[in-house]
PDB file of C-alpha atoms in Angstrom:
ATOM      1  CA  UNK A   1     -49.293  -9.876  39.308  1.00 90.00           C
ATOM      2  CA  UNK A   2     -49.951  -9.035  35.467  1.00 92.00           C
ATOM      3  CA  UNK A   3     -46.449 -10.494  35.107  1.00 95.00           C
ATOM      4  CA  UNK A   4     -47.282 -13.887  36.491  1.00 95.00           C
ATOM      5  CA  UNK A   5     -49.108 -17.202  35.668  1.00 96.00           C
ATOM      6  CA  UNK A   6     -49.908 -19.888  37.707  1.00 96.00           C
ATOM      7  CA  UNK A   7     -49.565 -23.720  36.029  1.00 96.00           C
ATOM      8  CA  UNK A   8     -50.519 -27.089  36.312  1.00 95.00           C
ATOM      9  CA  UNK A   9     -46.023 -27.695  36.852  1.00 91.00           C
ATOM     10  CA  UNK A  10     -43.744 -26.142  34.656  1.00 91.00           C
ATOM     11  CA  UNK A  11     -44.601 -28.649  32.173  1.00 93.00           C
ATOM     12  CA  UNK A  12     -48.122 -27.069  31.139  1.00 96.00           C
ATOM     13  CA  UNK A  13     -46.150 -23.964  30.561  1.00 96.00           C
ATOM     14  CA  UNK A  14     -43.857 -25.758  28.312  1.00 97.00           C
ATOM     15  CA  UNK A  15     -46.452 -27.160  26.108  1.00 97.00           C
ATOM     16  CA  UNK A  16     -48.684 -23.096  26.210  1.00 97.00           C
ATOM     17  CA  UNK A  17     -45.254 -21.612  25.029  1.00 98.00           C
ATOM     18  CA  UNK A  18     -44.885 -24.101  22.456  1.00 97.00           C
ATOM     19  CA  UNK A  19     -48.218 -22.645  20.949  1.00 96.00           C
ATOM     20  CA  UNK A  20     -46.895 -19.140  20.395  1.00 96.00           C
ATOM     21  CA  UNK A  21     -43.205 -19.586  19.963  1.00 96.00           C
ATOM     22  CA  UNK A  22     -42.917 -22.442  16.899  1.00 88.00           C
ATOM     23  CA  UNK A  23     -40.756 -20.672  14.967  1.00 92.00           C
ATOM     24  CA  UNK A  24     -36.821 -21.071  14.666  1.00 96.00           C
ATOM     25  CA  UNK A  25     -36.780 -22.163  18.177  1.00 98.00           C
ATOM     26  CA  UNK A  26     -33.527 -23.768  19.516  1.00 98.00           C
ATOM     27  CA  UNK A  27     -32.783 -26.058  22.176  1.00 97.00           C
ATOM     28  CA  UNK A  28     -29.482 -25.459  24.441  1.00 97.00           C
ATOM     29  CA  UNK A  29     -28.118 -29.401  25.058  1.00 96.00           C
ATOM     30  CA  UNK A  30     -27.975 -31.560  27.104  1.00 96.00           C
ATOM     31  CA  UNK A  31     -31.997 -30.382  28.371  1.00 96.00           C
ATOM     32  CA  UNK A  32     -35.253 -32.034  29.811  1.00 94.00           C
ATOM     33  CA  UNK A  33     -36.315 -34.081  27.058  1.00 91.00           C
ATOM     34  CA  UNK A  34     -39.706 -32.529  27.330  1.00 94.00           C
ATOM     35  CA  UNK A  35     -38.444 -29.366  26.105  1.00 96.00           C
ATOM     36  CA  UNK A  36     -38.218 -31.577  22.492  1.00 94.00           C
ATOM     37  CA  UNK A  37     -41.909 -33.347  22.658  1.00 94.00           C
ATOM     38  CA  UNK A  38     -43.368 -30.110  23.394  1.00 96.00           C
ATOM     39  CA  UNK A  39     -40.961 -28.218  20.824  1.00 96.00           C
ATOM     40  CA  UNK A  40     -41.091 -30.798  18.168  1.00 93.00           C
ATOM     41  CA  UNK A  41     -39.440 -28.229  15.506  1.00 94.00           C
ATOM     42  CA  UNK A  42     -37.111 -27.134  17.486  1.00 96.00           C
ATOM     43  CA  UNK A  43     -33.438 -27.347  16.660  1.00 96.00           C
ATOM     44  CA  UNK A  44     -30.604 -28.438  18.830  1.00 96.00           C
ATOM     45  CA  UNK A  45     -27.498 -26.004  19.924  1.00 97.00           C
ATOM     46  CA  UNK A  46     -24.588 -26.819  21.772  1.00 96.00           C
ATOM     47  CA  UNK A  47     -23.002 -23.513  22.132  1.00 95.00           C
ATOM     48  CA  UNK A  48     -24.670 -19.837  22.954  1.00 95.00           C
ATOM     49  CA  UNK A  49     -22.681 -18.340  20.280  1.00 94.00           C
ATOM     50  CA  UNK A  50     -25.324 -19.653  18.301  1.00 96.00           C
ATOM     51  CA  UNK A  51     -28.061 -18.265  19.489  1.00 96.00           C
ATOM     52  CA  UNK A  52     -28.489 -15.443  16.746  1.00 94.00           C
ATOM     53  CA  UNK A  53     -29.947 -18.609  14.529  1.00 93.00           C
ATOM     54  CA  UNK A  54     -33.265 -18.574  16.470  1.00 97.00           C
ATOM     55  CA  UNK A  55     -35.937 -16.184  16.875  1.00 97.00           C
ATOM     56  CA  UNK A  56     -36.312 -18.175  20.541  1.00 98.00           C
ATOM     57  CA  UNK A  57     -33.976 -20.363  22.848  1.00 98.00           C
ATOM     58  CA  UNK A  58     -34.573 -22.642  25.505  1.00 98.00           C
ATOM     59  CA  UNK A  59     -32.437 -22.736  28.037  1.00 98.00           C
ATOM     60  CA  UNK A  60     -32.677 -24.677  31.887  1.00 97.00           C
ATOM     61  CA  UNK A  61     -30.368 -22.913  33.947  1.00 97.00           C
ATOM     62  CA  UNK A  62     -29.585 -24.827  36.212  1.00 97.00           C
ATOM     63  CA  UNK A  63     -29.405 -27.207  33.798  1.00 97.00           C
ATOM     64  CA  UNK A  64     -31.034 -30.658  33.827  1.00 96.00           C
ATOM     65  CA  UNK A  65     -29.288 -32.838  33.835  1.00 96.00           C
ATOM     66  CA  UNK A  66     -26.014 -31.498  33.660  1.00 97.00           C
ATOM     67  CA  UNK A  67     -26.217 -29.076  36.729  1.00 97.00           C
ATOM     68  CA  UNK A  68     -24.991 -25.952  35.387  1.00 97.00           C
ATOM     69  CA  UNK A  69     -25.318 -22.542  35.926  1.00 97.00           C
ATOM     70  CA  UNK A  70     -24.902 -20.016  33.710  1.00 96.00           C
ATOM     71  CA  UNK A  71     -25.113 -16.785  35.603  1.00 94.00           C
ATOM     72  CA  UNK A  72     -24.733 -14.502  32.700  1.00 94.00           C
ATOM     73  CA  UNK A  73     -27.681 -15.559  30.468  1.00 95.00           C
ATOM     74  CA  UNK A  74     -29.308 -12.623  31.685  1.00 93.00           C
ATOM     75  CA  UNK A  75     -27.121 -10.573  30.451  1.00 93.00           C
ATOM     76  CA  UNK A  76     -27.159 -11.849  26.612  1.00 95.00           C
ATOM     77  CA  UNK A  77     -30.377 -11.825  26.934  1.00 95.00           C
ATOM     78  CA  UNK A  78     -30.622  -7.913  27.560  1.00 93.00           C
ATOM     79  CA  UNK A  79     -28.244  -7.603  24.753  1.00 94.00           C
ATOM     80  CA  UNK A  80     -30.150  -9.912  22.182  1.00 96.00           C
ATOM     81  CA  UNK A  81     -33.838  -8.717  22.715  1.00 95.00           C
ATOM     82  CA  UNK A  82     -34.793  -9.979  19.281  1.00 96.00           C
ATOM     83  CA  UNK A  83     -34.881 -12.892  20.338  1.00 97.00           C
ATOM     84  CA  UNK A  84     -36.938 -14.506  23.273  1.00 97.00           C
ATOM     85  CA  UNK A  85     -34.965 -16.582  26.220  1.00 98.00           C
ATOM     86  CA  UNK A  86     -37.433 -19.102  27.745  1.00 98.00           C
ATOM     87  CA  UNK A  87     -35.385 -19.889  31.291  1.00 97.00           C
ATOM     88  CA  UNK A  88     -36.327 -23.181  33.123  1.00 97.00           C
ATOM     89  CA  UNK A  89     -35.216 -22.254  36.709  1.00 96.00           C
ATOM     90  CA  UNK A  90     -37.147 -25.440  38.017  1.00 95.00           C
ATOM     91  CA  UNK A  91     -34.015 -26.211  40.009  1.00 96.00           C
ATOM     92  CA  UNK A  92     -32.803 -22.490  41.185  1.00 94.00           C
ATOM     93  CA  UNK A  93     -33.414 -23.123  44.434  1.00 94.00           C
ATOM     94  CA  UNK A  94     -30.888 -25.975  44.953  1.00 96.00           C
ATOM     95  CA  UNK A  95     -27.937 -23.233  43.640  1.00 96.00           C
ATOM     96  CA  UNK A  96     -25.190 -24.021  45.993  1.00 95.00           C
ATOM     97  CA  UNK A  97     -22.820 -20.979  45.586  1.00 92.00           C
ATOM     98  CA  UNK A  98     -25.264 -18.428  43.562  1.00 88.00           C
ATOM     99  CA  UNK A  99     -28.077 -16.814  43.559  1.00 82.00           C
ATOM    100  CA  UNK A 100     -30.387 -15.883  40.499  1.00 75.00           C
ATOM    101  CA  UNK A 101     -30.552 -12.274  39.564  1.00 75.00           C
ATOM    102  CA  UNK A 102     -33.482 -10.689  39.318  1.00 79.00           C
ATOM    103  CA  UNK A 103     -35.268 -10.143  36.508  1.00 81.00           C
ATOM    104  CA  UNK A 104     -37.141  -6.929  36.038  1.00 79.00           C
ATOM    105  CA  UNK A 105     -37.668  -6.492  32.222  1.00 79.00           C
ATOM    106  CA  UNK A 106     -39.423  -9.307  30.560  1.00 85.00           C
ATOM    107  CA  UNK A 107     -39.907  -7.872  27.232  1.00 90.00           C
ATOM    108  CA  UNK A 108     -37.988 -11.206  25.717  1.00 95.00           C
ATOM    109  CA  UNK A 109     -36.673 -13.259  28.764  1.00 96.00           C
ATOM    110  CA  UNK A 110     -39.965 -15.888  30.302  1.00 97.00           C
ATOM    111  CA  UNK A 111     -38.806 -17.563  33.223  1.00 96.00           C
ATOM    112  CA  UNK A 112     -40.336 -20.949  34.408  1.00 97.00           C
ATOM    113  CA  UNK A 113     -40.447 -21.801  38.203  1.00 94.00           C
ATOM    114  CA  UNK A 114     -41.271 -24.644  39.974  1.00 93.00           C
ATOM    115  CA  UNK A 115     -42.823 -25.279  43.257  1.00 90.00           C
ATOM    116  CA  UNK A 116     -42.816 -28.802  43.669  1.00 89.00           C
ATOM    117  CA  UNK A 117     -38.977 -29.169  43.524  1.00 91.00           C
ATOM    118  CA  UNK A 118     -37.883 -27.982  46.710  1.00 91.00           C
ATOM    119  CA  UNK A 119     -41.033 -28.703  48.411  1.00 90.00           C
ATOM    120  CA  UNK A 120     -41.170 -32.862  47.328  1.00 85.00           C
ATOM    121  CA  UNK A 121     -44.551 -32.222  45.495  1.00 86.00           C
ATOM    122  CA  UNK A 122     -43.730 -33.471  42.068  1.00 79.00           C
ATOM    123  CA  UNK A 123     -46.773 -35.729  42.032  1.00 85.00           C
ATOM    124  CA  UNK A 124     -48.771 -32.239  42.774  1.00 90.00           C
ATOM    125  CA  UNK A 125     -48.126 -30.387  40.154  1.00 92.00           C
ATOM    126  CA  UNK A 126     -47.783 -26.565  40.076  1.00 94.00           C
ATOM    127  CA  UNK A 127     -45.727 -23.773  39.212  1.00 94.00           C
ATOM    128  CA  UNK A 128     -45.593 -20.637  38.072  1.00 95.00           C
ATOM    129  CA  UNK A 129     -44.482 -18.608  34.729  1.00 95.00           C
ATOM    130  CA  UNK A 130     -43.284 -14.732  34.685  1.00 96.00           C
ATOM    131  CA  UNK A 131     -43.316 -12.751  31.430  1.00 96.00           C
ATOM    132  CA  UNK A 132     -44.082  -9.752  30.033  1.00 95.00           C
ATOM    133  CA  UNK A 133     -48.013  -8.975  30.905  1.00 95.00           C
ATOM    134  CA  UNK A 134     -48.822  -9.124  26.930  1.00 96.00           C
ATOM    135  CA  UNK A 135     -47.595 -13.023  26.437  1.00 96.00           C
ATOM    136  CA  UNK A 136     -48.870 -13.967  30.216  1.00 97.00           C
ATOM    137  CA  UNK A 137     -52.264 -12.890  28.702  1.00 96.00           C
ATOM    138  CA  UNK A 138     -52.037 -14.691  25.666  1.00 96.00           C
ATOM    139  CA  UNK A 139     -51.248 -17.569  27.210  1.00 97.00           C
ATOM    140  CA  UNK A 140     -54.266 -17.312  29.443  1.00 96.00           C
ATOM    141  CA  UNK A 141     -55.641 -17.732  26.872  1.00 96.00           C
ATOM    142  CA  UNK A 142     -54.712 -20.618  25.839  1.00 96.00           C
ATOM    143  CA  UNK A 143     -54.441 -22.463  29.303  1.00 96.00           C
ATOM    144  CA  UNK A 144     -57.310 -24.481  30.094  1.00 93.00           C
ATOM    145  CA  UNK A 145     -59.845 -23.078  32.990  1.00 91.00           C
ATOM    146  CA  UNK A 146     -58.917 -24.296  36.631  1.00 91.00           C
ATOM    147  CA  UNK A 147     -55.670 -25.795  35.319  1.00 94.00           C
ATOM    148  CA  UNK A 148     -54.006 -25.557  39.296  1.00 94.00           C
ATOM    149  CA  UNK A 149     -56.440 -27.629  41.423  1.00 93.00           C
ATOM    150  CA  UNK A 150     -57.415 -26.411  45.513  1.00 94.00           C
ATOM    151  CA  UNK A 151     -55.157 -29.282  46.726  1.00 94.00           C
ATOM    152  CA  UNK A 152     -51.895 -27.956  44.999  1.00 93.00           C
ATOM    153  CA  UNK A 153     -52.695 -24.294  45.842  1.00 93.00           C
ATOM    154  CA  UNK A 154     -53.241 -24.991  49.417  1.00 94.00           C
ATOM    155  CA  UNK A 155     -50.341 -26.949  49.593  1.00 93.00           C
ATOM    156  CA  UNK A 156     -47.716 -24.895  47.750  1.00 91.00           C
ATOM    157  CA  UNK A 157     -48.979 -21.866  50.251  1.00 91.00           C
ATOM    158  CA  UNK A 158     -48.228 -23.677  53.342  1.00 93.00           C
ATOM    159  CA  UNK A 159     -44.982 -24.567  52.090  1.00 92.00           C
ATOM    160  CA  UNK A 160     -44.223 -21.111  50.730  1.00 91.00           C
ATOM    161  CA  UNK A 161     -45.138 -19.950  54.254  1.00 93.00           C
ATOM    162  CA  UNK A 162     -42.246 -22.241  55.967  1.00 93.00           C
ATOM    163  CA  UNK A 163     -39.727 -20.157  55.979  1.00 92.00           C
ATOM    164  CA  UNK A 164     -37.884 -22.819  58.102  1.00 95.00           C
ATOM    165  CA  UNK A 165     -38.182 -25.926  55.772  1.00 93.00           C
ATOM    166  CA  UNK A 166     -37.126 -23.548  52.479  1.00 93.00           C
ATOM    167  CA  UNK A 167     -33.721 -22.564  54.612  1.00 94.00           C
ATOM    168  CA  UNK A 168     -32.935 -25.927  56.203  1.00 95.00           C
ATOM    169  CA  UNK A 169     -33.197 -27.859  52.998  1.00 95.00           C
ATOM    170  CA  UNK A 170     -30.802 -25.252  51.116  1.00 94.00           C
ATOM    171  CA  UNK A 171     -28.431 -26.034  54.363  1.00 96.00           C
ATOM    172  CA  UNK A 172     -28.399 -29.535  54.103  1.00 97.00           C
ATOM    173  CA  UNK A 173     -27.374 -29.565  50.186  1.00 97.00           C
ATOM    174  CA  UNK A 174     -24.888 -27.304  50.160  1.00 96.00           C
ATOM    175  CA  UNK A 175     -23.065 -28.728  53.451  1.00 97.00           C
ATOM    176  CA  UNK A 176     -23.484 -32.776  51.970  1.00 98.00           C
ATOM    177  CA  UNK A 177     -23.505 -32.075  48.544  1.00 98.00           C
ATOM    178  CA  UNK A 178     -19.675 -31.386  49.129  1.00 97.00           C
ATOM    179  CA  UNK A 179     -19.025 -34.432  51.003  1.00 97.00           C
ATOM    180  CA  UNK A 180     -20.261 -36.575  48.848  1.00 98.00           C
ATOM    181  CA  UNK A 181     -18.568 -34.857  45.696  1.00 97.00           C
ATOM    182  CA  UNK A 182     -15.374 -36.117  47.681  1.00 96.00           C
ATOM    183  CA  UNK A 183     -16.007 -39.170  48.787  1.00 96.00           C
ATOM    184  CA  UNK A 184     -16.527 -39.785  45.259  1.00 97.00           C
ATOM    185  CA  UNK A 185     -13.487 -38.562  43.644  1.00 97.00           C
ATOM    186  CA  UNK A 186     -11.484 -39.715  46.846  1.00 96.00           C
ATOM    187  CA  UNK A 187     -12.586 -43.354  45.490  1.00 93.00           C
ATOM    188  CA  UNK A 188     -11.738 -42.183  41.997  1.00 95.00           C
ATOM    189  CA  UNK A 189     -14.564 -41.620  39.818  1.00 96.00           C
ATOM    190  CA  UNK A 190     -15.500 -39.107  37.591  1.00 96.00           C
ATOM    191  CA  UNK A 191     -18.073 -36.519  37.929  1.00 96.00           C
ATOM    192  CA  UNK A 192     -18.931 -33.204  35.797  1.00 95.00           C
ATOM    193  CA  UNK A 193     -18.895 -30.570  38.196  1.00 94.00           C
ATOM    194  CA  UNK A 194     -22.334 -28.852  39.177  1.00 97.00           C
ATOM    195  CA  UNK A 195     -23.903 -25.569  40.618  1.00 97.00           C
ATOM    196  CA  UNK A 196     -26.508 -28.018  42.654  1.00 98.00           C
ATOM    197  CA  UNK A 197     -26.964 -31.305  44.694  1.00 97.00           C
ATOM    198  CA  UNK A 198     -27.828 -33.379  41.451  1.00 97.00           C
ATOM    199  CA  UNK A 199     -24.615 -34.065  39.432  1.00 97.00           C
ATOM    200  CA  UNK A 200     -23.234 -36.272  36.725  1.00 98.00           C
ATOM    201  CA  UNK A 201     -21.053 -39.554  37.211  1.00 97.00           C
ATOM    202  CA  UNK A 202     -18.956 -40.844  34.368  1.00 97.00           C
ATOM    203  CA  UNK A 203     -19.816 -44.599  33.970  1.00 96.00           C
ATOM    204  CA  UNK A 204     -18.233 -47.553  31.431  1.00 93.00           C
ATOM    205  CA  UNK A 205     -21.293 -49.678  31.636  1.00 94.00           C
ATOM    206  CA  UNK A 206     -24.684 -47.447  32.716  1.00 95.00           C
ATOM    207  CA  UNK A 207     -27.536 -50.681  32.223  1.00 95.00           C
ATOM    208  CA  UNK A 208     -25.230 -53.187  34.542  1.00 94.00           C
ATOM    209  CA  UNK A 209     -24.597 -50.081  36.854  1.00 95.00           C
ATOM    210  CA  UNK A 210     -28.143 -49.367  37.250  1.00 96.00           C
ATOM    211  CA  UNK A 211     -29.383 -53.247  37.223  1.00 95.00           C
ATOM    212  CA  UNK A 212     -26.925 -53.504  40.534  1.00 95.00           C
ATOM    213  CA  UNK A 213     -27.275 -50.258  42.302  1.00 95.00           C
ATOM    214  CA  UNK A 214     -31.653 -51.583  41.744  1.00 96.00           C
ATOM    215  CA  UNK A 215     -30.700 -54.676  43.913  1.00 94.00           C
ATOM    216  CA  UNK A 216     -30.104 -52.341  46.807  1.00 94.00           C
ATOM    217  CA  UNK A 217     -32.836 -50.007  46.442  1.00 93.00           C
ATOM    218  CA  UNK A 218     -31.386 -47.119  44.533  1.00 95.00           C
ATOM    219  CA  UNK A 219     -32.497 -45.471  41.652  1.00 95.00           C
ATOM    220  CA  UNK A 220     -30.372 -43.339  39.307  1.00 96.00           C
ATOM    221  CA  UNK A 221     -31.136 -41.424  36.215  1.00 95.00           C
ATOM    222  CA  UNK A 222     -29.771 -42.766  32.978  1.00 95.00           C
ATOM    223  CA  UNK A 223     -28.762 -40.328  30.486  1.00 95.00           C
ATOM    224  CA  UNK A 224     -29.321 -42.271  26.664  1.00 93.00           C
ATOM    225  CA  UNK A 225     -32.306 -39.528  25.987  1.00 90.00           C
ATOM    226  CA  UNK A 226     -29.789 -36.661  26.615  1.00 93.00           C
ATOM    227  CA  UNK A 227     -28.327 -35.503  23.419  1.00 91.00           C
ATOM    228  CA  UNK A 228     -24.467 -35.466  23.884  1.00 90.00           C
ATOM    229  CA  UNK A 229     -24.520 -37.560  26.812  1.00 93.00           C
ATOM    230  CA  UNK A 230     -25.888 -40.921  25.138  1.00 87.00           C
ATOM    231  CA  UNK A 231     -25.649 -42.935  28.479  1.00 91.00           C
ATOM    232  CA  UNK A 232     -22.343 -42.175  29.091  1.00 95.00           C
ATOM    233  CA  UNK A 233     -22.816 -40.630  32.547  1.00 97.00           C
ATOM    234  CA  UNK A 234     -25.924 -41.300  34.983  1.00 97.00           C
ATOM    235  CA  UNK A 235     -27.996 -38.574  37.513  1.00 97.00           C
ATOM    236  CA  UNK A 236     -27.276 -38.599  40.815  1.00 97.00           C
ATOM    237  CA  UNK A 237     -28.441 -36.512  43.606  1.00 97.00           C
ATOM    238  CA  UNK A 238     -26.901 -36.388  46.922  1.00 97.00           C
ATOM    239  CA  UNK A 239     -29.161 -38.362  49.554  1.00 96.00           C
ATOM    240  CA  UNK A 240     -28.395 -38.576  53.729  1.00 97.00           C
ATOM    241  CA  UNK A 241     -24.652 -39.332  54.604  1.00 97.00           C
ATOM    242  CA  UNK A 242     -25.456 -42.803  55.244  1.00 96.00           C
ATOM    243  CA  UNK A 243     -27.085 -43.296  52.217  1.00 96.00           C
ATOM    244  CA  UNK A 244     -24.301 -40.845  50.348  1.00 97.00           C
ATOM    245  CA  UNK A 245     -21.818 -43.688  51.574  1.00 96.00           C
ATOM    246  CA  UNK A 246     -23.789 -46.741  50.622  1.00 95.00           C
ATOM    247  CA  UNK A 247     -23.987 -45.478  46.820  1.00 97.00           C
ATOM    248  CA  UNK A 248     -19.839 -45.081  46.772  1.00 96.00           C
ATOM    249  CA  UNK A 249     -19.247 -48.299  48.706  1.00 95.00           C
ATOM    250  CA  UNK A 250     -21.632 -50.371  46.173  1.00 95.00           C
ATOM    251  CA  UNK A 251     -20.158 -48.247  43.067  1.00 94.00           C
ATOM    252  CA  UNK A 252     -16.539 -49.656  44.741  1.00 91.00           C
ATOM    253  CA  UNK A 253     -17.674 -53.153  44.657  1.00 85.00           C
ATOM    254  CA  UNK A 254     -16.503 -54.996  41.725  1.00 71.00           C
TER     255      UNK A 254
END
């Protein structure tokens, strides 16, 4: 437990870490443009040979937006412990073909969780943060008393206690995330291949895309806050067959 901290979402632990680790701090890219509000020194990378110029790195893995995995982060991390690996695995639990491995020494690798992904409880906000006991006290410090209200604990243990929902949901992705990854490129589009449900799609015109896919009641992610991307590719996630189908056949539509 001495390794653990409970949060109002991921994002309060984001902004605590920023307090501490201000220094040389780097930014793997594409990444959750919070990362850079809370991190406003921070610099951006683009490729983890370059992680020796930072005393820490941020890294979402999977990555958001992108999708990626990168299984063997762990692993540089072990064999770069001067500097400190803050791992946003907010998404882990959509992994379609992996699972994390498990970390045991946290001397420099802080992992962020989520429980509101998986669950549908963004709006509730909690997760949790696990680090070595001597940072997860400082940053008690630091975090604001009863930052995780009743409503959110209450709620994140009932869902933590169905067993059921966790293993159905994880199901259901990984059987129609694959469908609808073909019915796409079947029609001919592009997509950057992902470790989760939530992917990217290759568009020529994202603001006219997303104006007409609005008309029918669907809402996509742009990407023009994503350094790299620049809103040449929008978010999608993969929704109910029916729905899965309805996305292509409007994206078909000239």
């Amino acid at each position: 437990m001495e390794n653990i901290l409970f949060v109002n979402g991921s994002n309060e632990a984001i902004y605590l870490l920023s307090r501490i680790f201000n220094d040389h701090v780097g930014i793997l890219q594409p990444n959750y443009s919070e990362y850079k509000r809370a991190f406003y020194n921070a610099q951006d990378f683009y490729n983890l040979n370059e992680i020796n110029n930072f005393n820490a790195v941020i890294i979402s893995n999977p990555n958001n937006p992108t999708g990626k995995y990168i299984p063997e982060i762990y692993n540089i991390a072990r064999s770069n412990p001067n500097i400190n690996f803050i791992i946003d695995e907010a998404y882990k639990d959509f992994l379609l073909n992996h699972e994390p491995e498990p970390v045991k020494n946290f001397e420099n690798i802080i992992i962020l969780r989520s429980l509101t992904k998986i669950f549908h409880l963004s709006g509730v906000r909690i997760g949790y943060l696990i680090a070595d006991e001597n940072l997860i006290f400082k940053l008690k410090m630091l975090q604001p008393s009863w930052s995780v209200n009743n409503i959110a604990q209450e709620l994140a243990f009932k869902f933590l206690s169905d067993d059921n929902f966790y293993n159905n949901t994880r199901k259901f992705y990984k059987k129609y995330t694959p469908e609808f990854i073909n019915l796409l490129l079947a029609s001919g589009h592009e997509i950057i291949k992902s470790d989760v449900h939530y992917f990217l799609l290759k568009v020529d015109d994202d603001l006219n895309l997303i104006r007409k896919l609005l008309k029918f009641g669907i809402v996509v992610r742009h990407t023009r806050n994503f350094p790299g991307l620049n809103g040449k590719y929008i978010r999608i996630a993969t929704r109910f067959p029916n729905e899965n189908k309805l996305f292509t056949g409007i994206l078909n539509k000239k």
